[in-house]
PDB file of C-alpha atoms in Angstrom:
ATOM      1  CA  UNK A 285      41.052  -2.980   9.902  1.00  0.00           C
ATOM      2  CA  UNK A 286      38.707  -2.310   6.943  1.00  0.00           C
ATOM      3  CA  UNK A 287      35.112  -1.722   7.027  1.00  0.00           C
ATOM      4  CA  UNK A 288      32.720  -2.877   4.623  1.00  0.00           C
ATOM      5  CA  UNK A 289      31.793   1.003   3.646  1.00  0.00           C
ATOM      6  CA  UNK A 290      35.621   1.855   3.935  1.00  0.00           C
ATOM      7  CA  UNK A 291      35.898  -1.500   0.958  1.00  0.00           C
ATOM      8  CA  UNK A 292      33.408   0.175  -0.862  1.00  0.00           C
ATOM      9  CA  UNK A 293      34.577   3.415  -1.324  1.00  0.00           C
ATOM     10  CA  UNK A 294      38.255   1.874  -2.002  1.00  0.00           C
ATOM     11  CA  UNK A 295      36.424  -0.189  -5.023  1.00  0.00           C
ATOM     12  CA  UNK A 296      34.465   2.903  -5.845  1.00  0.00           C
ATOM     13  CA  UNK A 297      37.801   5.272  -5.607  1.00  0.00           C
ATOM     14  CA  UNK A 298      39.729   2.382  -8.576  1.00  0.00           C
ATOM     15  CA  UNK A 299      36.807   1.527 -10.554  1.00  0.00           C
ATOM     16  CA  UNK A 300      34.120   3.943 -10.164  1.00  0.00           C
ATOM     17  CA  UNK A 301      31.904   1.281  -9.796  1.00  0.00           C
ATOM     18  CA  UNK A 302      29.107   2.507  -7.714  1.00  0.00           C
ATOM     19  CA  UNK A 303      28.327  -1.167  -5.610  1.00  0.00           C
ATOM     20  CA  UNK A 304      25.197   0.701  -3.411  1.00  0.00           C
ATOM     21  CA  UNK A 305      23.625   1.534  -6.728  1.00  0.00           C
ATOM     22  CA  UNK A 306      24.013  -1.857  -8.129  1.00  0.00           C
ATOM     23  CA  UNK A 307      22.517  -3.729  -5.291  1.00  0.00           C
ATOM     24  CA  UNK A 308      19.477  -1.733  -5.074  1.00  0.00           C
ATOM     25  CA  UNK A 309      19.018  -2.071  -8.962  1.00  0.00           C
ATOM     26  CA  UNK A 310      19.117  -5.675  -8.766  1.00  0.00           C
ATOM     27  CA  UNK A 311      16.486  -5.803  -5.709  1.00  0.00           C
ATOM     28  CA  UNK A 312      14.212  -3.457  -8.121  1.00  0.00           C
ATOM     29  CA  UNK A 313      14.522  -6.198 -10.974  1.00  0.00           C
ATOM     30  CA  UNK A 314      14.131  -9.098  -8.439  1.00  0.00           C
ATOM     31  CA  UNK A 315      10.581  -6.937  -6.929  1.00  0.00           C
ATOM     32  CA  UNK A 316       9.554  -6.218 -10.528  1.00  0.00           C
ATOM     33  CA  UNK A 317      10.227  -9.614 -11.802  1.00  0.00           C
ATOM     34  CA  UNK A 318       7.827 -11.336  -8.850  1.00  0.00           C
ATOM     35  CA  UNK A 319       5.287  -8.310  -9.146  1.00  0.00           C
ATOM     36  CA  UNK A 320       5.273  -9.270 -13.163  1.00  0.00           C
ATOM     37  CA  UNK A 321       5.019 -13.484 -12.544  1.00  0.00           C
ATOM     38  CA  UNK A 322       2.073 -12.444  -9.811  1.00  0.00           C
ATOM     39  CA  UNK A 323       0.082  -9.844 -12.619  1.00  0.00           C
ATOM     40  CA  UNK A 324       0.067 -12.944 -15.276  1.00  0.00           C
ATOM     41  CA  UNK A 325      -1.091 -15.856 -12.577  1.00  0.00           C
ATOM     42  CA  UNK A 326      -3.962 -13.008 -11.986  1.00  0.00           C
ATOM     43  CA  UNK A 327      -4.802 -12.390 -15.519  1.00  0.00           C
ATOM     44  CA  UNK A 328      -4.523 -16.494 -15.730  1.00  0.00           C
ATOM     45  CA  UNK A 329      -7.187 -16.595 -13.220  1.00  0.00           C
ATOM     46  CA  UNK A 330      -9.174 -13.660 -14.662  1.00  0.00           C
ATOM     47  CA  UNK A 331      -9.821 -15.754 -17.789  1.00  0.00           C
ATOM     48  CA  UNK A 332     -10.660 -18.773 -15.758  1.00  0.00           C
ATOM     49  CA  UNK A 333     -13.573 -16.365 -14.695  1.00  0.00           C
ATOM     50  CA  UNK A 334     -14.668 -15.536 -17.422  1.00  0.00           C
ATOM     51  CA  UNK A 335     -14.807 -19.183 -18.981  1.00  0.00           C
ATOM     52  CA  UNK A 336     -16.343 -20.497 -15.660  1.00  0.00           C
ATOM     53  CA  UNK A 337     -18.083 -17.933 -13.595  1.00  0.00           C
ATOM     54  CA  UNK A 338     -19.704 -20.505 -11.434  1.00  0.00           C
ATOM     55  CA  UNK A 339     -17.001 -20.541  -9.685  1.00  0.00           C
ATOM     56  CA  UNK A 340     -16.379 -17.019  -8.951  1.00  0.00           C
ATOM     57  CA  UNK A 341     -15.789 -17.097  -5.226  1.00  0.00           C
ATOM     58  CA  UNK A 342     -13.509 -19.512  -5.149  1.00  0.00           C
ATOM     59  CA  UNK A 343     -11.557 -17.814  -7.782  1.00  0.00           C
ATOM     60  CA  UNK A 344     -11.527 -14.375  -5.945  1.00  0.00           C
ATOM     61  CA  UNK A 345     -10.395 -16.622  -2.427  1.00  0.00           C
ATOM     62  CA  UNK A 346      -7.469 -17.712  -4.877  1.00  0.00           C
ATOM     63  CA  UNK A 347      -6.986 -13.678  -6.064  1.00  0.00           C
ATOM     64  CA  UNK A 348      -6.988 -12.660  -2.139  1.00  0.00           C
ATOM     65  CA  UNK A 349      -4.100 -15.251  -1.289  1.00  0.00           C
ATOM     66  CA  UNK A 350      -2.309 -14.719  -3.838  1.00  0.00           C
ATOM     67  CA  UNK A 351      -1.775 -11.208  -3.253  1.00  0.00           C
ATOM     68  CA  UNK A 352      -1.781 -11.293   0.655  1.00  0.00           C
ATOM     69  CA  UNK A 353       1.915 -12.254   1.730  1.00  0.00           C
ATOM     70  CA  UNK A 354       2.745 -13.916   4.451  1.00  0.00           C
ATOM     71  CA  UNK A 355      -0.460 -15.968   5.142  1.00  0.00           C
ATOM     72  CA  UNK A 356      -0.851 -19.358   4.857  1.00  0.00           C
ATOM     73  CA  UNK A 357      -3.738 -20.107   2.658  1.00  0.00           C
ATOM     74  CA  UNK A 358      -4.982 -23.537   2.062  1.00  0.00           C
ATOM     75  CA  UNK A 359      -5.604 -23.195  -1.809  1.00  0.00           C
ATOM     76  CA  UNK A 360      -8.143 -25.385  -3.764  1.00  0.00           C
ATOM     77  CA  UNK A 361     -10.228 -25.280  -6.708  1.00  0.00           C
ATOM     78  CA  UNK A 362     -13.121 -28.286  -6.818  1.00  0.00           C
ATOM     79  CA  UNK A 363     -14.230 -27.310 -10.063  1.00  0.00           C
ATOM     80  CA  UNK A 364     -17.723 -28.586 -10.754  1.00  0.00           C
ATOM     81  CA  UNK A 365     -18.453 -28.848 -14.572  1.00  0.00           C
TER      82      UNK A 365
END
């Protein structure tokens, strides 16, 4: 019987293909690519702030929720203008 590491190291031993390496260089572009869609929906909501700042707080509750995982978060925006 063949273990998963004892696959491994059989693919690794034919085709020096290192799989461990691989998998955690896709999870890095998978983190990086949310951390990059989460810094633009911020800098979205910075320049909301800056074109409306009467409605600051509601902005920043937006900010907290969107960078606090694992909450649930009721989001709303009842922009008065």
């Amino acid at each position: 019987m063949c273990s998963n590491i004892n696959h491994f190291q059989l693919f690794y031993d034919k085709w020096k293909f290192k799989y461990f390496a691989l998998k955690v260089e896709y999870y890095t572009l998978i983190a990086k690519g949310i951390s990059d869609m989460m810094e633009y929906y911020l800098d979205a909501i910075k320049s909301i702030e800056d074109k409306f700042p009467s409605c600051f707080d509601d902005l920043q509750k937006i900010k907290k929720s969107a960078i606090t995982p694992g909450q649930d978060h009721e989001l709303y925006l009842d922009l008065k203008v």
